[in-house]
Coordinates of N, CA and C and ligand atoms in Angstrom, one line a residue:
M274 N 48.4 74.5 -91.5 CA 48.5 75.4 -92.7 C 48.6 76.8 -92.3
T275 N 47.5 77.2 -91.6 CA 47.4 78.6 -91.2 C 48.6 79.0 -90.4
A276 N 48.9 78.0 -89.4 CA 50.0 78.3 -88.5 C 51.3 78.4 -89.3
D277 N 51.5 77.4 -90.3 CA 52.7 77.4 -91.1 C 52.8 78.7 -91.9
G278 N 51.6 78.9 -92.5 CA 51.6 80.2 -93.4 C 52.0 81.4 -92.5
G279 N 51.3 81.4 -91.3 CA 51.6 82.6 -90.4 C 53.1 82.6 -90.1
E280 N 53.7 81.5 -89.8 CA 55.1 81.5 -89.4 C 55.9 82.0 -90.6
G281 N 55.5 81.4 -91.8 CA 56.3 81.9 -93.0 C 56.2 83.4 -93.2
D282 N 55.0 83.9 -93.0 CA 54.8 85.4 -93.2 C 55.7 86.1 -92.2
G283 N 55.6 85.5 -90.9 CA 56.4 86.2 -89.8 C 57.9 86.2 -90.2
E284 N 58.4 85.0 -90.7 CA 59.8 84.9 -91.1 C 60.1 85.9 -92.2
K285 N 59.1 86.0 -93.2 CA 59.4 86.9 -94.3 C 59.5 88.3 -93.9
S286 N 58.5 88.7 -93.0 CA 58.5 90.1 -92.5 C 59.7 90.4 -91.7
R287 N 60.2 89.3 -91.0 CA 61.4 89.5 -90.2 C 62.6 89.8 -91.1
F288 N 62.6 89.0 -92.2 CA 63.7 89.2 -93.2 C 63.6 90.6 -93.8
R289 N 62.2 91.0 -94.1 CA 62.1 92.3 -94.7 C 62.6 93.4 -93.7
C290 N 62.3 93.2 -92.4 CA 62.8 94.1 -91.4 C 64.3 94.2 -91.5
L291 N 64.9 93.0 -91.5 CA 66.4 93.0 -91.6 C 66.9 93.7 -92.8
D292 N 66.2 93.4 -94.0 CA 66.6 94.1 -95.2 C 66.5 95.6 -95.0
A293 N 65.4 96.0 -94.5 CA 65.2 97.5 -94.3 C 66.2 98.1 -93.4
A294 N 66.5 97.4 -92.4 CA 67.6 97.8 -91.4 C 68.9 97.9 -92.2
R295 N 69.1 96.9 -93.0 CA 70.4 96.9 -93.8 C 70.5 98.2 -94.7
Y296 N 69.3 98.4 -95.4 CA 69.3 99.6 -96.3 C 69.6 100.9 -95.5
V297 N 68.9 101.0 -94.4 CA 69.0 102.2 -93.5 C 70.5 102.4 -93.1
F298 N 71.1 101.2 -92.7 CA 72.5 101.3 -92.3 C 73.4 101.7 -93.5
A299 N 73.1 101.0 -94.6 CA 73.9 101.4 -95.8 C 73.8 102.8 -96.2
A300 N 72.5 103.3 -96.1 CA 72.3 104.7 -96.4 C 73.0 105.6 -95.5
A301 N 73.0 105.3 -94.2 CA 73.7 106.1 -93.2 C 75.2 106.1 -93.4
V302 N 75.7 104.9 -93.8 CA 77.1 104.9 -94.1 C 77.5 105.7 -95.3
T303 N 76.6 105.7 -96.3 CA 76.8 106.5 -97.5 C 76.8 107.9 -97.2
V304 N 75.8 108.4 -96.4 CA 75.8 109.8 -96.0 C 77.0 110.2 -95.2
L305 N 77.4 109.3 -94.3 CA 78.6 109.5 -93.5 C 79.8 109.7 -94.4
I306 N 80.0 108.8 -95.4 CA 81.1 108.9 -96.3 C 81.0 110.2 -97.1
M307 N 79.8 110.5 -97.5 CA 79.7 111.8 -98.3 C 80.1 113.0 -97.5
V308 N 79.6 113.0 -96.2 CA 80.0 114.1 -95.3 C 81.5 114.2 -95.2
V309 N 82.1 113.0 -95.0 CA 83.6 113.0 -94.8 C 84.2 113.6 -96.1
V310 N 83.8 113.1 -97.3 CA 84.3 113.5 -98.5 C 84.1 115.0 -98.7
V311 N 82.9 115.5 -98.5 CA 82.6 116.9 -98.6 C 83.5 117.7 -97.7
N312 N 83.6 117.3 -96.5 CA 84.5 118.0 -95.6 C 85.9 118.0 -96.0
A313 N 86.4 116.9 -96.5 CA 87.8 116.8 -97.0 C 88.0 117.8 -98.2
I314 N 87.0 117.9 -99.1 CA 87.1 118.8 -100.2 C 87.1 120.2 -99.7
K315 N 86.2 120.5 -98.7 CA 86.2 121.9 -98.1 C 87.5 122.2 -97.5
V316 N 88.2 121.3 -96.8 CA 89.5 121.6 -96.2 C 90.5 121.9 -97.3
V317 N 90.4 121.1 -98.4 CA 91.4 121.3 -99.5 C 91.1 122.6 -100.2
L318 N 89.9 122.9 -100.4 CA 89.6 124.1 -101.2 C 89.5 125.4 -100.4
R319 N 89.1 125.2 -99.2 CA 89.0 126.5 -98.4 C 89.8 126.4 -97.1
P320 N 91.1 126.5 -97.2 CA 91.9 126.4 -96.0 C 91.7 127.7 -95.2
E321 N 92.4 127.8 -94.1 CA 92.3 129.0 -93.3 C 92.6 130.2 -94.2
S322 N 92.0 131.3 -93.8 CA 92.1 132.4 -94.7 C 93.2 133.4 -94.3
L323 N 93.6 134.3 -95.2 CA 94.6 135.3 -94.9 C 94.0 136.3 -93.9
Q324 N 94.8 136.6 -92.9 CA 94.4 137.5 -91.9 C 95.1 138.9 -92.1
L325 N 94.3 139.9 -92.1 CA 94.9 141.3 -92.2 C 94.7 142.1 -91.0
S326 N 95.7 142.9 -90.6 CA 95.5 143.8 -89.5 C 96.2 145.1 -89.7
V327 N 95.8 146.1 -89.0 CA 96.4 147.4 -89.1 C 97.3 147.5 -87.8
A328 N 98.6 147.6 -88.0 CA 99.5 147.6 -86.9 C 99.3 148.9 -86.1
G329 N 99.2 148.7 -84.8 CA 99.0 149.8 -83.9 C 97.6 150.5 -84.0
G330 N 96.8 149.8 -84.8 CA 95.4 150.3 -84.9 C 95.3 151.7 -85.3
S331 N 96.2 152.2 -86.1 CA 96.1 153.7 -86.4 C 96.8 154.0 -87.8
L332 N 96.3 155.1 -88.3 CA 96.9 155.8 -89.5 C 97.5 157.1 -88.9
S333 N 98.7 157.3 -89.1 CA 99.3 158.5 -88.6 C 99.4 159.6 -89.7
T334 N 99.1 160.8 -89.4 CA 99.2 161.9 -90.3 C 100.2 162.9 -89.9
A335 N 100.7 163.7 -90.9 CA 101.7 164.7 -90.6 C 101.6 165.8 -91.7
Q336 N 102.0 167.0 -91.4 CA 102.1 168.1 -92.4 C 103.4 167.9 -93.1
L337 N 103.4 167.6 -94.4 CA 104.6 167.4 -95.1 C 105.1 168.7 -95.8
K338 N 104.1 169.5 -96.2 CA 104.5 170.8 -96.8 C 103.6 171.9 -96.3
P339 N 104.2 173.0 -96.0 CA 103.4 174.1 -95.4 C 102.5 174.8 -96.5
P340 N 101.5 175.6 -96.0 CA 100.7 176.3 -97.0 C 101.7 177.2 -97.9
P341 N 101.4 177.5 -99.1 CA 100.1 177.2 -99.8 C 100.1 175.8 -100.4
E342 N 101.2 175.1 -100.4 CA 101.1 173.7 -101.1 C 100.2 172.8 -100.3
E343 N 100.4 172.8 -99.0 CA 99.6 171.9 -98.1 C 99.6 170.5 -98.5
V344 N 100.6 169.8 -98.2 CA 100.7 168.3 -98.5 C 100.5 167.6 -97.1
L345 N 99.6 166.7 -97.1 CA 99.3 165.9 -95.9 C 99.9 164.5 -96.1
G346 N 100.7 164.1 -95.1 CA 101.3 162.7 -95.2 C 100.4 161.8 -94.3
V347 N 100.2 160.6 -94.9 CA 99.4 159.6 -94.1 C 100.2 158.2 -94.2
E348 N 100.4 157.6 -93.1 CA 101.1 156.3 -93.1 C 100.3 155.3 -92.3
L349 N 100.4 154.0 -92.8 CA 99.9 152.9 -92.0 C 100.7 151.7 -92.4
N350 N 100.6 150.7 -91.4 CA 101.3 149.5 -91.7 C 100.2 148.4 -91.7
L351 N 100.1 147.8 -92.9 CA 99.1 146.7 -93.1 C 99.8 145.4 -93.0
R352 N 99.4 144.6 -92.0 CA 100.1 143.3 -91.7 C 99.3 142.2 -92.2
A353 N 99.9 141.3 -93.0 CA 99.2 140.2 -93.6 C 99.8 138.9 -93.0
Q354 N 98.9 138.0 -92.5 CA 99.4 136.8 -91.9 C 98.7 135.6 -92.5
N355 N 99.6 134.6 -92.9 CA 99.0 133.4 -93.6 C 99.1 132.2 -92.6
P356 N 97.9 131.8 -92.1 CA 97.9 130.8 -91.0 C 98.1 129.4 -91.6
S357 N 98.0 129.3 -92.9 CA 98.0 127.9 -93.5 C 99.3 127.3 -93.6
G358 N 99.4 126.0 -93.3 CA 100.7 125.3 -93.4 C 100.9 124.8 -94.8
R359 N 99.9 124.9 -95.7 CA 100.1 124.3 -97.1 C 100.1 125.4 -98.2
S360 N 99.3 126.4 -98.0 CA 99.0 127.3 -99.2 C 99.7 128.6 -99.1
R361 N 100.2 129.1 -100.2 CA 100.6 130.5 -100.4 C 99.3 131.3 -100.5
M362 N 99.3 132.5 -100.1 CA 98.1 133.4 -100.3 C 98.5 134.7 -100.9
Y363 N 97.6 135.2 -101.7 CA 97.9 136.5 -102.3 C 96.6 137.4 -102.1
Y364 N 96.8 138.7 -101.9 CA 95.7 139.6 -101.9 C 96.1 140.7 -103.0
L365 N 95.3 140.6 -104.1 CA 95.7 141.4 -105.3 C 94.6 142.5 -105.6
N366 N 95.0 143.4 -106.5 CA 94.1 144.4 -107.0 C 93.3 145.1 -105.8
I367 N 94.1 145.5 -104.9 CA 93.4 146.1 -103.6 C 93.0 147.5 -103.9
R368 N 91.8 147.9 -103.4 CA 91.4 149.3 -103.3 C 91.1 149.5 -101.9
A369 N 91.6 150.6 -101.3 CA 91.4 150.9 -99.9 C 90.6 152.2 -99.7
Y370 N 89.7 152.2 -98.8 CA 88.8 153.4 -98.5 C 88.7 153.6 -97.0
L371 N 88.9 154.8 -96.7 CA 88.8 155.2 -95.2 C 87.5 155.9 -95.0
F372 N 86.7 155.4 -94.1 CA 85.4 156.0 -93.8 C 85.3 156.5 -92.4
D373 N 84.6 157.6 -92.2 CA 84.3 158.1 -90.8 C 83.1 157.3 -90.3
K374 N 82.8 157.6 -89.0 CA 81.7 156.8 -88.4 C 80.3 157.1 -88.9
N375 N 80.2 158.2 -89.7 CA 78.9 158.6 -90.2 C 78.5 157.8 -91.4
T376 N 79.4 157.1 -92.0 CA 79.1 156.4 -93.2 C 79.4 154.9 -93.0
S377 N 78.5 154.1 -93.4 CA 78.6 152.6 -93.3 C 79.6 152.1 -94.3
A378 N 80.7 151.6 -93.9 CA 81.8 151.1 -94.8 C 81.3 150.0 -95.7
S379 N 80.5 149.1 -95.1 CA 80.0 148.0 -95.9 C 78.9 148.3 -96.8
A380 N 78.0 149.2 -96.4 CA 76.9 149.5 -97.2 C 77.2 150.5 -98.4
S381 N 78.3 151.1 -98.3 CA 78.7 152.1 -99.4 C 78.9 151.4 -100.7
S382 N 78.1 151.8 -101.7 CA 78.2 151.2 -103.0 C 79.1 152.1 -103.9
K383 N 79.3 153.3 -103.6 CA 80.3 154.2 -104.3 C 81.4 154.7 -103.3
P384 N 82.2 153.7 -102.8 CA 83.1 154.1 -101.8 C 84.1 155.1 -102.2
E385 N 84.4 155.2 -103.5 CA 85.4 156.2 -103.9 C 84.9 157.6 -103.7
Y386 N 83.5 157.8 -103.7 CA 82.9 159.1 -103.4 C 82.6 159.3 -102.0
E387 N 82.3 158.2 -101.3 CA 81.8 158.4 -99.9 C 82.8 158.3 -98.8
S388 N 84.0 157.9 -99.3 CA 85.1 157.8 -98.3 C 85.9 159.1 -98.1
I389 N 86.7 159.1 -97.1 CA 87.5 160.3 -96.8 C 88.8 160.3 -97.7
I390 N 89.4 159.1 -97.8 CA 90.6 158.9 -98.6 C 90.4 157.6 -99.3
T391 N 90.8 157.6 -100.6 CA 90.9 156.4 -101.4 C 92.3 156.1 -101.8
F392 N 92.8 154.9 -101.7 CA 94.2 154.7 -102.2 C 94.3 153.2 -102.6
I393 N 95.4 152.9 -103.2 CA 95.7 151.6 -103.8 C 96.9 151.0 -103.2
P394 N 96.8 150.2 -102.2 CA 98.0 149.5 -101.6 C 98.6 148.5 -102.7
S395 N 99.9 148.2 -102.5 CA 100.4 147.2 -103.5 C 100.0 145.8 -103.1
D396 N 100.1 145.0 -104.1 CA 99.7 143.6 -104.0 C 100.5 142.9 -102.8
I397 N 99.8 141.9 -102.2 CA 100.4 141.3 -101.0 C 100.6 139.8 -101.3
A398 N 101.7 139.2 -101.1 CA 102.0 137.8 -101.2 C 102.6 137.3 -99.9
V399 N 102.0 136.2 -99.4 CA 102.5 135.7 -98.1 C 102.6 134.1 -98.2
V400 N 103.8 133.7 -97.9 CA 104.0 132.2 -98.0 C 103.5 131.6 -96.7
Q401 N 103.5 130.3 -96.7 CA 102.9 129.5 -95.6 C 103.4 130.0 -94.2
Q402 N 102.5 130.2 -93.3 CA 102.8 130.5 -91.9 C 103.8 131.6 -91.7
E403 N 103.6 132.7 -92.6 CA 104.5 133.8 -92.4 C 103.6 135.1 -92.3
A404 N 104.2 136.2 -91.9 CA 103.5 137.5 -91.9 C 104.4 138.5 -92.7
V405 N 103.7 139.3 -93.4 CA 104.4 140.4 -94.2 C 103.8 141.7 -93.8
D406 N 104.7 142.7 -93.5 CA 104.2 144.0 -93.3 C 104.3 144.9 -94.5
S407 N 103.2 145.6 -94.9 CA 103.3 146.5 -96.0 C 103.1 147.9 -95.5
L408 N 104.2 148.7 -95.6 CA 104.1 150.1 -95.2 C 103.5 150.9 -96.3
V409 N 102.3 151.5 -96.0 CA 101.7 152.4 -97.0 C 102.0 153.9 -96.6
S410 N 102.6 154.6 -97.5 CA 103.0 156.0 -97.2 C 102.4 156.9 -98.3
M411 N 101.6 157.8 -97.9 CA 100.9 158.6 -99.0 C 101.2 160.1 -98.8
K412 N 101.3 160.8 -99.9 CA 101.4 162.3 -99.9 C 100.2 162.8 -100.6
L413 N 99.3 163.4 -99.8 CA 98.0 163.8 -100.3 C 97.9 165.3 -100.4
K414 N 97.3 165.7 -101.5 CA 97.0 167.1 -101.7 C 95.5 167.3 -101.3
K415 N 95.2 168.6 -101.2 CA 93.8 168.9 -100.7 C 92.7 168.2 -101.5
R416 N 92.8 168.1 -102.8 CA 91.8 167.6 -103.6 C 91.7 166.1 -103.5
Q417 N 92.7 165.4 -102.9 CA 92.6 164.0 -102.7 C 92.0 163.5 -101.4
V418 N 91.6 164.5 -100.6 CA 91.0 164.1 -99.3 C 89.6 164.8 -99.2
D419 N 88.7 164.2 -98.6 CA 87.3 164.8 -98.3 C 87.5 166.2 -97.8
P420 N 86.9 167.2 -98.4 CA 87.1 168.6 -98.0 C 86.8 168.9 -96.6
S421 N 85.9 168.2 -96.0 CA 85.6 168.5 -94.6 C 86.6 167.9 -93.6
Y422 N 87.5 167.0 -94.1 CA 88.5 166.4 -93.3 C 89.9 166.9 -93.5
F423 N 90.2 167.4 -94.7 CA 91.6 167.8 -95.1 C 92.2 168.8 -94.0
G424 N 91.4 169.9 -93.8 CA 91.9 170.9 -92.9 C 92.2 170.4 -91.5
M425 N 91.2 169.6 -91.0 CA 91.3 169.1 -89.7 C 92.5 168.1 -89.5
L426 N 92.7 167.3 -90.5 CA 93.8 166.3 -90.4 C 95.1 167.1 -90.6
Y427 N 95.1 168.1 -91.5 CA 96.3 168.8 -91.8 C 96.7 169.6 -90.5
N428 N 95.8 170.0 -89.8 CA 96.1 170.8 -88.5 C 96.3 169.9 -87.4
G429 N 96.3 168.6 -87.6 CA 96.7 167.7 -86.5 C 95.6 167.1 -85.6
S430 N 94.3 167.3 -86.1 CA 93.2 166.7 -85.3 C 93.2 165.2 -85.4
R431 N 92.6 164.6 -84.4 CA 92.6 163.1 -84.4 C 91.2 162.6 -84.4
F432 N 91.0 161.5 -85.0 CA 89.7 160.9 -85.0 C 89.8 159.4 -84.7
S433 N 88.9 159.0 -83.8 CA 88.9 157.6 -83.5 C 87.7 157.0 -84.3
D434 N 87.5 155.7 -84.2 CA 86.2 155.2 -84.8 C 86.2 155.2 -86.4
M435 N 87.4 155.4 -87.0 CA 87.4 155.3 -88.5 C 87.5 153.9 -88.9
T436 N 87.0 153.6 -90.1 CA 87.0 152.2 -90.6 C 87.7 152.2 -92.0
L437 N 88.7 151.3 -92.1 CA 89.3 151.1 -93.4 C 88.7 149.9 -94.1
R438 N 88.2 150.1 -95.3 CA 87.7 149.0 -96.0 C 88.7 148.6 -97.2
L439 N 88.9 147.4 -97.3 CA 89.8 146.9 -98.4 C 89.0 146.0 -99.3
D440 N 89.0 146.3 -100.6 CA 88.4 145.4 -101.5 C 89.5 144.8 -102.4
G441 N 89.4 143.5 -102.6 CA 90.5 142.9 -103.5 C 90.2 141.5 -103.8
D442 N 91.1 140.8 -104.5 CA 90.9 139.4 -104.9 C 91.9 138.6 -104.0
L443 N 91.2 137.7 -103.2 CA 92.0 136.8 -102.3 C 92.3 135.5 -103.1
I444 N 93.6 135.2 -103.3 CA 94.0 134.0 -104.0 C 94.7 133.0 -103.1
T445 N 94.2 131.8 -103.1 CA 94.8 130.7 -102.4 C 95.4 129.7 -103.3
E446 N 96.6 129.5 -103.2 CA 97.3 128.5 -104.0 C 97.0 127.1 -103.5
V447 N 96.0 126.4 -104.0 CA 95.6 125.1 -103.4 C 96.6 124.1 -103.7
T448 N 97.0 124.0 -105.0 CA 98.2 123.1 -105.3 C 99.1 124.0 -106.2
S449 N 100.2 123.4 -106.6 CA 101.1 124.2 -107.5 C 100.5 124.5 -108.8
E450 N 99.4 123.7 -109.2 CA 98.8 124.0 -110.5 C 97.5 124.7 -110.4
F451 N 97.0 124.9 -109.2 CA 95.6 125.4 -109.1 C 95.5 126.5 -108.1
N452 N 95.0 127.7 -108.5 CA 94.8 128.9 -107.7 C 93.3 129.0 -107.5
K453 N 92.9 129.3 -106.3 CA 91.5 129.6 -106.1 C 91.3 131.1 -105.8
T454 N 90.5 131.8 -106.6 CA 90.4 133.2 -106.4 C 88.9 133.6 -106.0
R455 N 88.8 134.5 -105.0 CA 87.5 135.0 -104.8 C 87.6 136.5 -104.3
P456 N 86.6 137.3 -104.7 CA 86.6 138.7 -104.3 C 86.4 138.7 -102.8
T457 N 87.2 139.5 -102.1 CA 87.1 139.5 -100.6 C 87.3 140.9 -100.1
S458 N 86.5 141.3 -99.1 CA 86.6 142.6 -98.5 C 87.1 142.4 -97.0
Y459 N 87.8 143.3 -96.6 CA 88.2 143.4 -95.2 C 87.8 144.7 -94.6
Y460 N 87.3 144.7 -93.3 CA 86.9 145.9 -92.6 C 87.8 146.0 -91.3
C461 N 88.6 147.1 -91.3 CA 89.4 147.3 -90.1 C 88.8 148.5 -89.4
E462 N 88.2 148.1 -88.2 CA 87.3 149.1 -87.5 C 88.1 149.8 -86.3
Q463 N 87.4 150.8 -85.8 CA 87.9 151.5 -84.6 C 89.4 152.0 -84.8
L464 N 89.7 152.5 -85.9 CA 91.1 153.0 -86.2 C 91.2 154.4 -85.6
L465 N 92.4 154.7 -85.2 CA 92.7 156.1 -84.8 C 93.4 156.8 -86.0
V466 N 92.9 157.9 -86.4 CA 93.5 158.6 -87.5 C 93.9 160.0 -87.1
G467 N 95.1 160.3 -87.3 CA 95.5 161.7 -87.0 C 97.0 161.8 -86.6
G468 N 97.3 163.0 -86.1 CA 98.7 163.3 -85.8 C 99.3 162.4 -84.8
K469 N 100.5 162.0 -85.0 CA 101.2 161.1 -84.1 C 101.9 162.0 -83.0
N470 N 101.7 161.5 -81.8 CA 102.4 162.2 -80.7 C 103.0 161.1 -79.8
S471 N 104.3 161.0 -79.8 CA 104.9 159.8 -79.2 C 104.8 159.8 -77.7
D472 N 104.5 161.0 -77.1 CA 104.3 161.0 -75.6 C 102.9 160.5 -75.3
D473 N 102.1 160.3 -76.2 CA 100.7 160.0 -76.0 C 100.6 158.5 -75.7
E474 N 100.4 158.1 -74.5 CA 100.3 156.7 -74.1 C 99.3 155.8 -74.9
P475 N 98.1 156.3 -75.0 CA 97.1 155.5 -75.7 C 97.5 155.2 -77.2
V476 N 98.2 156.1 -77.8 CA 98.6 155.9 -79.2 C 99.8 154.9 -79.2
K477 N 100.7 155.2 -78.3 CA 102.0 154.3 -78.3 C 101.6 152.9 -78.1
Y478 N 100.7 152.6 -77.2 CA 100.4 151.2 -76.8 C 99.1 150.7 -77.4
R479 N 98.7 151.3 -78.5 CA 97.4 150.8 -79.1 C 97.7 149.5 -79.7
Q480 N 96.7 148.6 -79.6 CA 96.8 147.3 -80.1 C 96.5 147.3 -81.6
D481 N 97.0 146.2 -82.3 CA 96.7 146.1 -83.7 C 95.2 145.8 -83.8
V482 N 94.7 146.3 -84.9 CA 93.3 146.1 -85.2 C 93.2 145.0 -86.2
I483 N 92.6 143.9 -85.9 CA 92.4 142.8 -86.8 C 91.2 143.0 -87.7
C484 N 91.4 142.9 -89.0 CA 90.3 143.3 -89.9 C 89.4 142.1 -90.1
K485 N 88.1 142.4 -90.1 CA 87.1 141.4 -90.3 C 86.9 141.1 -91.8
Q486 N 86.9 139.8 -92.1 CA 86.8 139.5 -93.5 C 85.4 139.1 -94.0
R487 N 85.1 139.6 -95.2 CA 83.8 139.2 -95.7 C 84.0 138.8 -97.2
G488 N 83.9 137.6 -97.5 CA 84.1 137.1 -98.9 C 82.8 137.0 -99.6
A489 N 82.9 136.9 -100.9 CA 81.7 136.9 -101.8 C 81.0 135.6 -101.6
L490 N 81.7 134.5 -101.3 CA 81.1 133.2 -101.3 C 81.0 132.6 -99.9
N491 N 80.8 133.5 -98.9 CA 80.7 133.0 -97.5 C 79.4 132.3 -97.3
Ligands
NAG235 C1 78.7 163.0 -88.3 O1 77.5 162.9 -87.6 C2 77.4 163.8 -86.4 C3 76.1 163.6 -85.8 O2 75.9 162.2 -85.6 C4 77.6 165.2 -86.9 O3 77.5 166.1 -85.8 C5 78.9 165.4 -87.7 O4 79.0 166.7 -88.2 C6 79.0 164.4 -88.8 N1 80.3 164.6 -89.4 C7 80.4 164.7 -90.7 C8 81.8 164.9 -91.2 O5 79.5 164.6 -91.5
NAG236 C1 94.1 175.0 -89.5 O1 95.0 176.0 -88.9 C2 95.1 177.2 -89.6 C3 96.2 178.0 -88.9 O2 96.2 177.8 -87.6 C4 93.8 177.9 -89.7 O3 93.9 179.1 -90.4 C5 92.8 177.0 -90.4 O4 91.5 177.5 -90.3 C6 92.7 175.6 -89.7 N1 91.9 174.7 -90.4 C7 91.0 173.9 -89.8 C8 90.2 173.1 -90.7 O5 90.9 173.9 -88.6
NAG237 C1 98.6 131.9 -108.4 O1 98.5 133.3 -108.4 C2 99.8 134.0 -108.1 C3 99.5 135.5 -108.0 O2 98.8 135.9 -109.2 C4 100.8 133.7 -109.2 O3 102.0 134.3 -108.9 C5 101.0 132.2 -109.2 O4 101.9 131.8 -110.2 C6 99.7 131.5 -109.4 N1 99.8 130.0 -109.4 C7 99.2 129.2 -110.2 C8 99.5 127.8 -110.0 O5 98.5 129.7 -111.1

């Protein structure tokens, strides 16, 4: 009796063990499936992101009109590259701010007052696996540039270590019926800003600066 009972108990607990093992296994499979599903959704909703860069890593300046008018020309080439094979991407409502190295581009909460130049590049649209160059060309009067920099730039001085901050809405066309929008900032660092001199090797062969992206939902 006791032996039988003992055996029965042993059998039961063995079954219980098996059941428990089965539950653990089932739970593991469920978690695995969930992980796979979550990753699949992530891939669909958050494909590779739009890459922005400043061609030649520089903003070139020039005297467009002599004193007393004093118009300063500033040009840059903003290159947008869409690495995705599926989604069109748009960068809209862009505001651009140029900062010197004394001001933190990312910490600035009033960039329109703390930057050297503020401007509005046009909207950017890039189809799958293509790159689009947007040439920004500005004609700036004295009051449109930080007073401590206007004269120096107008006279052809150069500055390295400047940062261009771009704030805008990054839109990814997930399907033809669904757009995903999120506010996104880009920081293009170590830019050379100033007079262009074609004989100057370092300027001529400067590499593109790839802008670092910081989204609101990272
Ligand atoms: C930036 O900071 C340096 C010292 O770190 C200072 O000498 C320079 O005048 C500052 N430039 C501006 C434009 O404030
Ligand atoms: C720019 O150059 C002009 C003429 O050479 C000079 O009068 C002026 O002070 C200079 N401005 C700056 C900010 O260097
Ligand atoms: C996505 O946004 C772009 C840019 O605003 C627009 O042209 C396009 O029609 C939108 N697509 C959808 C499906 O809403």
